[in-house]
Coordinates of C-alpha atoms and ligand atoms in Angstrom, one line a residue:
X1 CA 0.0 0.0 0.0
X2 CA 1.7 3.3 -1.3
X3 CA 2.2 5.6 2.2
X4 CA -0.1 8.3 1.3
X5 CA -2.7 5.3 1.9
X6 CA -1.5 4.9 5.1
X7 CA -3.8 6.1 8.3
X8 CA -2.6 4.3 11.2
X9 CA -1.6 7.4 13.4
X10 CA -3.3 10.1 14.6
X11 CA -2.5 13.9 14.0
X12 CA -1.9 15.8 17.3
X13 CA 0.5 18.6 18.2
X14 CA 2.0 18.7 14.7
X15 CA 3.3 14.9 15.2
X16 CA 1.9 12.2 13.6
X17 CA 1.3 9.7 17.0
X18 CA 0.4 6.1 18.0
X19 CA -3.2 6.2 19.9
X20 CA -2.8 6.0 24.0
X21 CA -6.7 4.7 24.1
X22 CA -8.0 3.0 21.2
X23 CA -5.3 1.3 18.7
X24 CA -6.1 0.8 15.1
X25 CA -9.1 -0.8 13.6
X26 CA -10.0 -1.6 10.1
X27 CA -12.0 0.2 7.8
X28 CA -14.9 -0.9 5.8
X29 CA -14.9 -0.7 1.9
X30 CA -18.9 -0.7 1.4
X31 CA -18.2 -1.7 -2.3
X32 CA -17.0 -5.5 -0.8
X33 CA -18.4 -5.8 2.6
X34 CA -14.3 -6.1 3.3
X35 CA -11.9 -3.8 5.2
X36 CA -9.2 -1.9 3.0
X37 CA -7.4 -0.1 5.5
X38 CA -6.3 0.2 9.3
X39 CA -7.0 3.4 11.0
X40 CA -5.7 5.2 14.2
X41 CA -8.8 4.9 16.9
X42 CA -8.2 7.4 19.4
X43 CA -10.0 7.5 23.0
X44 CA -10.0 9.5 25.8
X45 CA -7.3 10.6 26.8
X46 CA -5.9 11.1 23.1
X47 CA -8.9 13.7 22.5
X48 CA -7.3 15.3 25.8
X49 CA -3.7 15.2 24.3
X50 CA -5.3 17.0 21.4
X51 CA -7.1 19.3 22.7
X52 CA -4.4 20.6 24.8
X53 CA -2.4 20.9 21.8
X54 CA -4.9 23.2 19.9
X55 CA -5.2 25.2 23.1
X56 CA -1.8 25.6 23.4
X57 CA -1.6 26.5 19.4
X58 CA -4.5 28.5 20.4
X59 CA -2.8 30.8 23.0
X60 CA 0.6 31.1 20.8
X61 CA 1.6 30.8 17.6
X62 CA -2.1 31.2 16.0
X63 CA -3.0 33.9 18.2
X64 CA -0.3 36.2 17.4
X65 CA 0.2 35.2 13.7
X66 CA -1.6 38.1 11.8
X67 CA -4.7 37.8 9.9
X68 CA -3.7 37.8 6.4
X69 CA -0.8 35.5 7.2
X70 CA -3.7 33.2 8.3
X71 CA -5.1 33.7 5.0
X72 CA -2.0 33.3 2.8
X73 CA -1.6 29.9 5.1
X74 CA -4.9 28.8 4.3
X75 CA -4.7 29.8 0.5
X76 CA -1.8 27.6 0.5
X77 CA -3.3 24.9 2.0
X78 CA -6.3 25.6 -0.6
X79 CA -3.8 25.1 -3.7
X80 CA -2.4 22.1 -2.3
X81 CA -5.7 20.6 -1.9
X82 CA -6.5 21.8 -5.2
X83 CA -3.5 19.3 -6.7
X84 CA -4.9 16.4 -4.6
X85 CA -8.5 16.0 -5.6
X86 CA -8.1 12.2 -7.1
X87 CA -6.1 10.6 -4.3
X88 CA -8.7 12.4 -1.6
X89 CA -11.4 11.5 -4.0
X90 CA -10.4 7.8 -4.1
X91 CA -9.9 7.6 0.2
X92 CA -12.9 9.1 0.5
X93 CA -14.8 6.6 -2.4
X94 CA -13.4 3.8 -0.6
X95 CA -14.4 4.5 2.9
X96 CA -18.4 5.9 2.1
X97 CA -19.1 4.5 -1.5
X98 CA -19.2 7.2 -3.1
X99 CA -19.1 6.9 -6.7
X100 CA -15.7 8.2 -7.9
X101 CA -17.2 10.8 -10.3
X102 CA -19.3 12.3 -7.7
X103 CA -16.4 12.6 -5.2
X104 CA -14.4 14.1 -7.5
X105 CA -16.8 16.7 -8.6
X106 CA -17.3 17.5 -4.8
X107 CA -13.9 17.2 -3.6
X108 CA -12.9 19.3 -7.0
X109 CA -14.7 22.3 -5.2
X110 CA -13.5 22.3 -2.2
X111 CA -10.5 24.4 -2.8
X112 CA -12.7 26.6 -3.8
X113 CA -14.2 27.0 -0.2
X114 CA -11.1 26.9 1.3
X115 CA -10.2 30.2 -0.7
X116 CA -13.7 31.6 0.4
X117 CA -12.8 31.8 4.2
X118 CA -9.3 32.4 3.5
X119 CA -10.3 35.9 1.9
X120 CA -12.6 36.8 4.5
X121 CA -9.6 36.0 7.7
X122 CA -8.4 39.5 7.1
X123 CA -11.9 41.3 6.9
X124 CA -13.6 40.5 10.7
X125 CA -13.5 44.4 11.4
X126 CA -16.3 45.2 13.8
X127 CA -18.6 48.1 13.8
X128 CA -18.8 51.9 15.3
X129 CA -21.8 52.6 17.3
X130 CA -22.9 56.0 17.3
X131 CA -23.8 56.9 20.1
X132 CA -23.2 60.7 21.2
X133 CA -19.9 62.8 22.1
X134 CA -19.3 61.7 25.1
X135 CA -18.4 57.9 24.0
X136 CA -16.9 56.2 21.6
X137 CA -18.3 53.2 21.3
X138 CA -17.0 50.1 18.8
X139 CA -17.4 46.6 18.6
X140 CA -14.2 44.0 17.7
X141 CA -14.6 40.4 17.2
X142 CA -12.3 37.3 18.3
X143 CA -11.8 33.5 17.8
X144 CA -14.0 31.4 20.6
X145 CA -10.8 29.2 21.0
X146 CA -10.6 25.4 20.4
X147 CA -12.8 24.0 18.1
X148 CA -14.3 20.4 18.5
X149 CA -15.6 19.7 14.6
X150 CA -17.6 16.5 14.6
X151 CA -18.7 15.2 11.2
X152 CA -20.8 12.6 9.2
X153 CA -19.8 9.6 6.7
X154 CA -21.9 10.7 4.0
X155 CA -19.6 13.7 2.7
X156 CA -16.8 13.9 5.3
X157 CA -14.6 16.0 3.3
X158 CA -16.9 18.7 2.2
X159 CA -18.3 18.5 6.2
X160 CA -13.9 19.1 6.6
X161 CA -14.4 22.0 4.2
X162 CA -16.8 24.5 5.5
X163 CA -15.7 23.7 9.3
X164 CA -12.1 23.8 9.1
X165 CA -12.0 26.6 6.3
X166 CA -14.3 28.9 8.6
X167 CA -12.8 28.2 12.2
X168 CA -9.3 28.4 11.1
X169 CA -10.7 32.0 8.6
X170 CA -12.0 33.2 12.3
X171 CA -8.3 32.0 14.5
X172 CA -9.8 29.3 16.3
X173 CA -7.8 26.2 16.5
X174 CA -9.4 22.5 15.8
X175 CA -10.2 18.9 17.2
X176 CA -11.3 17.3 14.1
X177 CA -13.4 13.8 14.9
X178 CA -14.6 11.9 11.7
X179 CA -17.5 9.7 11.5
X180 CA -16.3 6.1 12.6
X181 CA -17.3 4.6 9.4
X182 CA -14.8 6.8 7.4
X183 CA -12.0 8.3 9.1
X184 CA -9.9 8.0 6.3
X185 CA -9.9 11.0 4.6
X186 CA -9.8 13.2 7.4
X187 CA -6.2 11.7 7.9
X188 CA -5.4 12.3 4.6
X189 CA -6.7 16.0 5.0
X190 CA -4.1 16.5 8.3
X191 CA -1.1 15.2 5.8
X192 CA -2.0 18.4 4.0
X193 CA -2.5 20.7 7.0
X194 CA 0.7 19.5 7.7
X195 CA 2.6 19.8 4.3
X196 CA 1.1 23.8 3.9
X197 CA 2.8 24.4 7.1
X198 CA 0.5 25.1 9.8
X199 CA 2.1 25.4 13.4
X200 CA 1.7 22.5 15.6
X201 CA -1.7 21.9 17.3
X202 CA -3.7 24.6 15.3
X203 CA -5.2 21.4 13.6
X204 CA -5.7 17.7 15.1
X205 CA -7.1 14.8 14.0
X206 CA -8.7 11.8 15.9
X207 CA -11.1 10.0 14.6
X208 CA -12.8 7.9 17.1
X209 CA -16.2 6.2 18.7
X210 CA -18.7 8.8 18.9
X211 CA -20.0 8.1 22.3
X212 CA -15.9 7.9 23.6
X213 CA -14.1 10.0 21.5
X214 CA -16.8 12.0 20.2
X215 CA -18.3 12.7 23.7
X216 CA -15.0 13.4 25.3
X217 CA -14.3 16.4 22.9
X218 CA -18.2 18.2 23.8
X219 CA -17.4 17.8 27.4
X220 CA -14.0 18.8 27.5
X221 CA -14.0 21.8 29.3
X222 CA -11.3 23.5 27.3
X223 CA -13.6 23.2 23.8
X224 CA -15.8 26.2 23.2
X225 CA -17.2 25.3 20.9
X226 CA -18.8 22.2 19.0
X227 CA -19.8 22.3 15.4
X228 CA -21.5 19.2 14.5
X229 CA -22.8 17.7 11.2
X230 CA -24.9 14.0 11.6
X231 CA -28.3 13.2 13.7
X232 CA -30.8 15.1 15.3
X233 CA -30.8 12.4 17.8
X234 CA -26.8 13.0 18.5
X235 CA -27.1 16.4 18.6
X236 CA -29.5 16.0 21.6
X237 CA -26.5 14.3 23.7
X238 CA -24.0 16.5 22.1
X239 CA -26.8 19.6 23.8
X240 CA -26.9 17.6 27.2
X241 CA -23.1 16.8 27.5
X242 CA -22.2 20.3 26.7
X243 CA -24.4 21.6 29.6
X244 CA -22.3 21.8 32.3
X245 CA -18.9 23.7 30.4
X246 CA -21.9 25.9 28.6
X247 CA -20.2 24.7 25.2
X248 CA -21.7 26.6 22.2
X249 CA -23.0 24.3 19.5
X250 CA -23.9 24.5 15.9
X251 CA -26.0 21.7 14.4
X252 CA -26.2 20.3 10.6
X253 CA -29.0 18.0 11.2
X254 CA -31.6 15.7 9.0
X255 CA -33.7 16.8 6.0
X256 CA -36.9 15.4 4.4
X257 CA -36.2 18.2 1.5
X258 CA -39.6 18.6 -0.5
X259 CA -39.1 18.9 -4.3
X260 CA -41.7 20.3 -5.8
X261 CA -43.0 20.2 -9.3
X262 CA -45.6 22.4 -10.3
X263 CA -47.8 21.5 -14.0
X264 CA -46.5 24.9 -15.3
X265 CA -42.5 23.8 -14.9
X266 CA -40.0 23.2 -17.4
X267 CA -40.6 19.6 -16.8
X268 CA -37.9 17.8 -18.7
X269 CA -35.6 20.1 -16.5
X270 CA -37.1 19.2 -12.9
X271 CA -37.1 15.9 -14.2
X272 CA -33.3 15.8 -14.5
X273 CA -32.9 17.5 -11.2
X274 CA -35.7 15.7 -9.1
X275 CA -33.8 12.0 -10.5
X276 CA -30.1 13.6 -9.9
X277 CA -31.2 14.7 -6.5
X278 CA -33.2 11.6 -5.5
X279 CA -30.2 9.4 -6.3
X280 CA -27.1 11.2 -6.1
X281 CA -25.0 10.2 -2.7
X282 CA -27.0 6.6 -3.2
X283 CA -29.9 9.2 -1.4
X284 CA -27.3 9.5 1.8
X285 CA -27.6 13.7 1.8
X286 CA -30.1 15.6 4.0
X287 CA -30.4 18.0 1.3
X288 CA -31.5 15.7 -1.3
X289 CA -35.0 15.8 -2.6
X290 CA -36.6 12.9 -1.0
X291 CA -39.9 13.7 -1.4
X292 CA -41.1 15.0 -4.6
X293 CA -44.3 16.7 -4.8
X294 CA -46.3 16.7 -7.8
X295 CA -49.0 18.7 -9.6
X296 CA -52.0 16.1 -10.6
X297 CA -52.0 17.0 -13.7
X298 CA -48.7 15.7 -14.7
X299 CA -48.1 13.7 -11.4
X300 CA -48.4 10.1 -13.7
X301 CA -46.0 11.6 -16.7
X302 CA -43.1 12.6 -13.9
X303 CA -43.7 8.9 -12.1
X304 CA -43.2 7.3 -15.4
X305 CA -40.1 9.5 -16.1
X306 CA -39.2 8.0 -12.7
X307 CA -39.4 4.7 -13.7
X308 CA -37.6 5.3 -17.0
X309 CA -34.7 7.1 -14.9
X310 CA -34.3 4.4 -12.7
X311 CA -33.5 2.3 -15.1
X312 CA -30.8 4.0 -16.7
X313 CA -28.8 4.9 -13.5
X314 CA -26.0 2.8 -13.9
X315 CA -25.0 1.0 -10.2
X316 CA -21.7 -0.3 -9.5
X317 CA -18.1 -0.6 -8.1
X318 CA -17.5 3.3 -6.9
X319 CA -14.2 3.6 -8.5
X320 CA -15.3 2.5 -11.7
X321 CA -15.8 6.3 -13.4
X322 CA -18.5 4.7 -15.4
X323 CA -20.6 4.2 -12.0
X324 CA -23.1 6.9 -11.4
X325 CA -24.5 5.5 -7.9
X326 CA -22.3 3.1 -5.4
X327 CA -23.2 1.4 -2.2
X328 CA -24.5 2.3 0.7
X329 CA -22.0 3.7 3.0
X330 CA -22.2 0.8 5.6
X331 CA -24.1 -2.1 6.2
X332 CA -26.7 -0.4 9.1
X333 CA -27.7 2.0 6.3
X334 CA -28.1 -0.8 3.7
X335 CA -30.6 -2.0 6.8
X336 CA -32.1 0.9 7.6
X337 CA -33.2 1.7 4.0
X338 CA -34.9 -1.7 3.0
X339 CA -36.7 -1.4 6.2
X340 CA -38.1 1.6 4.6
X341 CA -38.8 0.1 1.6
X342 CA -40.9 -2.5 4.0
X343 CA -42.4 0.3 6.0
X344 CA -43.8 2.4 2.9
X345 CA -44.9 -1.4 1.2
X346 CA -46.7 -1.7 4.4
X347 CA -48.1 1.8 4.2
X348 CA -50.2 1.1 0.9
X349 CA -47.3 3.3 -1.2
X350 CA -47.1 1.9 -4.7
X351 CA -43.9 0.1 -5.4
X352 CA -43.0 1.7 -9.0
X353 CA -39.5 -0.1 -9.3
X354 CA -36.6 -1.0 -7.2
X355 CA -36.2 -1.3 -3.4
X356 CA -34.5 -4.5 -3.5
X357 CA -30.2 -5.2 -2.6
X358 CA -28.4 -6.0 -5.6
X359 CA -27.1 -9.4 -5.4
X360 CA -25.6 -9.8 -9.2
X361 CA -22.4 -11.3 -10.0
X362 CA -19.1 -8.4 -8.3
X363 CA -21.9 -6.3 -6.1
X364 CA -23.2 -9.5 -3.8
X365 CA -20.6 -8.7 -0.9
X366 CA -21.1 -4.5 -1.2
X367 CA -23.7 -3.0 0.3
X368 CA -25.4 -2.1 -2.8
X369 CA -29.6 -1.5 -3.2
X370 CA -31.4 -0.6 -6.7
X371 CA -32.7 2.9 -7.4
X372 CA -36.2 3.1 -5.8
X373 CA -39.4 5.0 -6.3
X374 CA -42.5 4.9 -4.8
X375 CA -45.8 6.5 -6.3
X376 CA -49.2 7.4 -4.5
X377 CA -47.5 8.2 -1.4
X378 CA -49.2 10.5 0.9
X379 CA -47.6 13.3 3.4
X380 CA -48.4 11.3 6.3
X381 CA -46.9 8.1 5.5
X382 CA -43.6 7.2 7.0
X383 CA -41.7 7.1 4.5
X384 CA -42.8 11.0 3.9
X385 CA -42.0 11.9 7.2
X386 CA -38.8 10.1 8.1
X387 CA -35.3 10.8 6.9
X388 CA -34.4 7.6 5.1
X389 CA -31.1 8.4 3.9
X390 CA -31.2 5.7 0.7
X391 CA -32.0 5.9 -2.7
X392 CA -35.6 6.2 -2.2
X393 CA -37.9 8.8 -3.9
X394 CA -41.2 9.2 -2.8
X395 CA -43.6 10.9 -5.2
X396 CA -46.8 12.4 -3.7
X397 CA -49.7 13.8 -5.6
X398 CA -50.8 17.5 -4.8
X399 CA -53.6 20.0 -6.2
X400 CA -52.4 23.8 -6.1
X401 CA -50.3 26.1 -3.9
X402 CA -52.0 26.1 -0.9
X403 CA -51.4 22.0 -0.7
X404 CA -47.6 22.4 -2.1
X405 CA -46.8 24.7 1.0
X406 CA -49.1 22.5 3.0
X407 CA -47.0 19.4 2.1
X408 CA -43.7 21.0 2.0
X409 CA -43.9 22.2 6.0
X410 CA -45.6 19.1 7.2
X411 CA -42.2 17.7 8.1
X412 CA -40.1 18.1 11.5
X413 CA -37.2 19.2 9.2
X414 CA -36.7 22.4 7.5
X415 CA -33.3 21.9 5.8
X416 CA -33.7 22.7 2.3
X417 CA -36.6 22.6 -0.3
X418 CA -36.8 22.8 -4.4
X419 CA -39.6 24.2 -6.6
X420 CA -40.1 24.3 -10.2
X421 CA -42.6 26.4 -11.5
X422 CA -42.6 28.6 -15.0
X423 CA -44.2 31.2 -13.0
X424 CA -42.2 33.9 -11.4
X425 CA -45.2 35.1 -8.9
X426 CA -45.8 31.7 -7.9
X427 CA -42.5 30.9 -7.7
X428 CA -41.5 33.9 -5.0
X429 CA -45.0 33.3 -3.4
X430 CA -44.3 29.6 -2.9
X431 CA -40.6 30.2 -1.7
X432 CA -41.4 32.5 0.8
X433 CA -43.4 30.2 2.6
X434 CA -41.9 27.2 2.6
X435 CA -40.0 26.8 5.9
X436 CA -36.4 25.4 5.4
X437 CA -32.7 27.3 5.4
X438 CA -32.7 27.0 1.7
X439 CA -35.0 27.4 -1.7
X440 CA -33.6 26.8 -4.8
X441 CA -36.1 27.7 -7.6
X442 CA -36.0 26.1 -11.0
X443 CA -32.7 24.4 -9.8
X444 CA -31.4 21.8 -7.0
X445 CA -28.8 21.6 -4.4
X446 CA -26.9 24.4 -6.1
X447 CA -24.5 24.8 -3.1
X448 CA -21.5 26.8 -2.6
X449 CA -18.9 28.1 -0.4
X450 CA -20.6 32.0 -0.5
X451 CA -24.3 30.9 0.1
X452 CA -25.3 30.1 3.7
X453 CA -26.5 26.2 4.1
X454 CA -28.3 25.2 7.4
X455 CA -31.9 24.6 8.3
X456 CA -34.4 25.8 10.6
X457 CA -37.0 23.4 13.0
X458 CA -35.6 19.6 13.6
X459 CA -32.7 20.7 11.1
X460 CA -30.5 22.3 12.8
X461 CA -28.8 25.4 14.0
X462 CA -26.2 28.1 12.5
X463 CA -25.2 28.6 9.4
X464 CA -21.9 27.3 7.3
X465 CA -20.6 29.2 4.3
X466 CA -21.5 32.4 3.0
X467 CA -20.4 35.8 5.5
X468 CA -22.5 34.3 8.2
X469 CA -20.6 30.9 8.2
X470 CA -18.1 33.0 10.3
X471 CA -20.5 34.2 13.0
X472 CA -20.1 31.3 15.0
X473 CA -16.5 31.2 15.4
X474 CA -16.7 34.2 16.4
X475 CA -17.2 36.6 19.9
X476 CA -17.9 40.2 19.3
X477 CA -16.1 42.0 22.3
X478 CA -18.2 45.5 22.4
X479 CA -16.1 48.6 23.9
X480 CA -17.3 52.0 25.1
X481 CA -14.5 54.8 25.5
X482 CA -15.6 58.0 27.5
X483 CA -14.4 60.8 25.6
X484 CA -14.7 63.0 28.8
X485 CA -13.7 60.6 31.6
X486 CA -16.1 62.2 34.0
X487 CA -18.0 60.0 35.7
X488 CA -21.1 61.3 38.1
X489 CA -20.6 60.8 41.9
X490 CA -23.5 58.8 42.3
X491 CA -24.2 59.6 46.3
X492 CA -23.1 63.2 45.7
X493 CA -27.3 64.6 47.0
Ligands
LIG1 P1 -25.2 8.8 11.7 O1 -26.3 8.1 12.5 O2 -25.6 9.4 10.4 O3 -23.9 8.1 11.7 P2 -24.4 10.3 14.0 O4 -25.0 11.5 14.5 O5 -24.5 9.1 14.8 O6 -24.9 10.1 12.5 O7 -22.8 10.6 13.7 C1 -22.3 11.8 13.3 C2 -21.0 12.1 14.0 O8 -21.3 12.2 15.4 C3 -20.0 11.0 14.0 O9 -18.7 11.5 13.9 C4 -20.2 10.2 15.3 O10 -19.0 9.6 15.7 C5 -20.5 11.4 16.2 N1 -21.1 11.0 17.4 C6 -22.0 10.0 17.7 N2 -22.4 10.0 19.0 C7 -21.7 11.0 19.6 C8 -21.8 11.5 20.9 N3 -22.4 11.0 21.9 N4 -21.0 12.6 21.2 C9 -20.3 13.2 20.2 N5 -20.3 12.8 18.9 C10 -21.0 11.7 18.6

């Protein structure tokens, strides 16, 4: 195995170092059900040693260095990246599945972000109040100190991204903590931290158990801060653990992202985008379109489209560049999602194709499952209500505007949502009230460094990218200068 495939030490302090807790376990190729690589498995008290390196990077080196030296660091860092895309697009395909052209379309961007925060490090000016002559009154703004950046399996890379890229933009320092399923990549990611030159500590990386590892960074009293992308259910013990040290949190949660078509759409486009966006990831994104909403009138021409789609999506080993869809990322997901296809069977959904594992000659051992869709579904079934995570589109008839919004809201989540309609009135009417973080309009999952992504209700809290992906790396320190220095004897009458 060539070195750069080689994960089986942590990153802490600068050094590359053997785990005190954990050891090394093997990692999981999805694509053959068999491992492919050992990885460093840190515990306790290696989140600890890491941590009290990023503090101590923290209060020196990072602290001092000045902003747009942070910057040129991180544009380095960005161009480096840049140069790595295949190798980081392969670790990453062979930990989560991920078909290889996908990954490298994704990973191909990320530079991109990287650049983002890296031109807004130098520009966290604060404000000046006015007030009236006898103060001066002005507002600066500061790093919250160690990050703790926990992330998921699905797209652990682009989760790396808009973390890393916006505490490091802000001076914080970071405890990175991948997804156990695929650490991988996030090893691979430290090499680079590493070759750009970054002083020691001002980025670690220990990937982990959630529940040790994981849990350990959230209560770690010197961590200030937790940002978090994975379950709603997680973030509820991530909220409870951080209680006592008052840690400040930022959620990326589920989605149950409606997609809605309306009669008056360019339909051959939505089509395209509600198929991409119902399959892309092998379904495992919270932004995807996972229920599509339909106008009757042309509800059974987009099912049959559907159909017609699903047949054409080409499933297969991930690094085969032919492959549009891979496996699912591990074998609790496979689980998980044929349960679903059980629980909306059960439901009365119709079955239109699909929902079965694929057990043809080369995919038997992989974790693979056929494109699925399911017609005649209604909003309160299950498998419209829960966050699946597979390759599962449910299509659900609707009559008018009022039943869109209706639909689109009746969800916990509030993530992100998609509307076609050839209709620009309807279009901003619709938008406005549809409650999620994101709208696109007459396009899907168009996502980048400069627009904000988060969601609102079960979906999470904050913002990444975009100015306001900053805000929560941030303090704003707020000081008033007398411009008299008088001050009223209070017990003078
Ligand atoms: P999923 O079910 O999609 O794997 P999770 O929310 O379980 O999503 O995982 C997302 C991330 O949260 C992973 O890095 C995981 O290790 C981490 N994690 C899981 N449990 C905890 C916990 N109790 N405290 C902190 N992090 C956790």
């Amino acid at each position: 195995m060539p070195d750069s495939f080689r994960f089986d030490r942590l990153f802490i302090g600068g050094e590359w170092v053997e785990p005190l807790d954990g050891g090394v376990r093997p990692s999981i190729d999805p694509a053959t059900g068999a491992p492919w690589g050992d990885v460093a498995w840190g515990g306790e008290r290696d989140v600890d040693r890491a941590v009290a390196a990023a503090k101590e990077a923290f209060e020196g080196p990072w602290r001092k260095i000045p902003p747009w030296e942070r910057a040129a660091l991180l544009r380095k860092f960005a161009d480096l990246y840049a140069t790595r895309v295949d190798a980081l697009a392969e670790i990453e395909t062979r930990d989560n599945g991920r078909a290889v052209r996908e990954s490298r379309g994704d990973i191909g961007m990320h530079a991109q972000y990287y650049h983002w925060f890296a031109s807004l490090a130098d520009k966290l000016g604060g404000r000046t109040i006015p007030m009236d002559d006898s103060v001066h009154a002005f507002t600066t703004r500061h790093p919250v100190g160690v990050v703790g950046a926990i992330t998921p399996w699905n797209v652990p890379l682009m989760a790396a991204a808009w973390k890393l890229g916006a505490a490091l933009a802000a001076g914080c320092t970071v405890v990175l903590k991948p997804a156990e399923q695929t650490p991988a990549s996030s090893l691979a990611l430290a090499r680079l931290f590493d070759e750009a030159g970054f002083p020691p500590g001002v980025v670690n990386v220990v990937p982990g158990d959630g529940p040790v590892a994981g849990a350990r960074l959230v209560a770690h009293p010197d961590v200030a801060k937790i940002s978090f992308t994975g379950e709603g259910a997680t973030a509820k013990t991530i909220l409870k653990t951080g209680a006592d040290t008052l840690t400040r949190c930022t959620f990326e949660l589920g989605g149950k992202a409606p997609h809605i078509i309306f009669a008056d759409a360019d339909l051959d486009q939505a089509i395209n985008a509600a198929t991409g966006s119902a399959w892309a990831l092998c379904g495992q994104s919270c932004a995807l379109g996972s229920r599509v909403l339909v106008e009757r009138p042309v509800y059974d021409r987009v099912v049959e489209a559907f159909r017609e789609r699903a047949g054409r999506v080409r499933v297969g080993m991930p690094l085969d560049p032919a492959t549009h869809m891979g496996p699912q990322a591990h074998r609790q997901q496979l689980d998980k999602t044929l349960s679903y296809v059980a629980i909306g069977r059960g439901e009365g959904a119709e079955l239109v194709t699909g929902g079965a594992r694929i057990d043809r000659d080369g995919l038997a051992d992989g974790y693979f499952v056929e494109p699925t869709v399911f017609a005649g579904v209604s909003a309160a079934m299950r498998i419209a209500q829960e966050e699946i995570f597979g390759p599962v589109a449910a299509l659900i008839p609707f009559d008018g505007e009022e039943e869109a919004i209706a639909i689109a809201n009746a969800t916990p989540y509030g993530l992100a949502a998609g509307l076609w309609s050839g209709d620009t009135g309807r279009a901003h009417r619709v938008a406005a009230r549809i409650e999620a973080g994101m709208v696109w309009v007459n396009t899907y999952r168009y996502i980048r460094w400069s627009t904000p992504y988060g969601g609102v209700k079960a979906s999470g809290w904050g913002r990444e990218n975009g100015l306001e992906g900053l805000d929560p790396f941030l303090e704003t320190k707020t000081t008033i200068v007398s411009t008299t220095g008088t001050f009223p004897d209070p017990f003078a009458s």
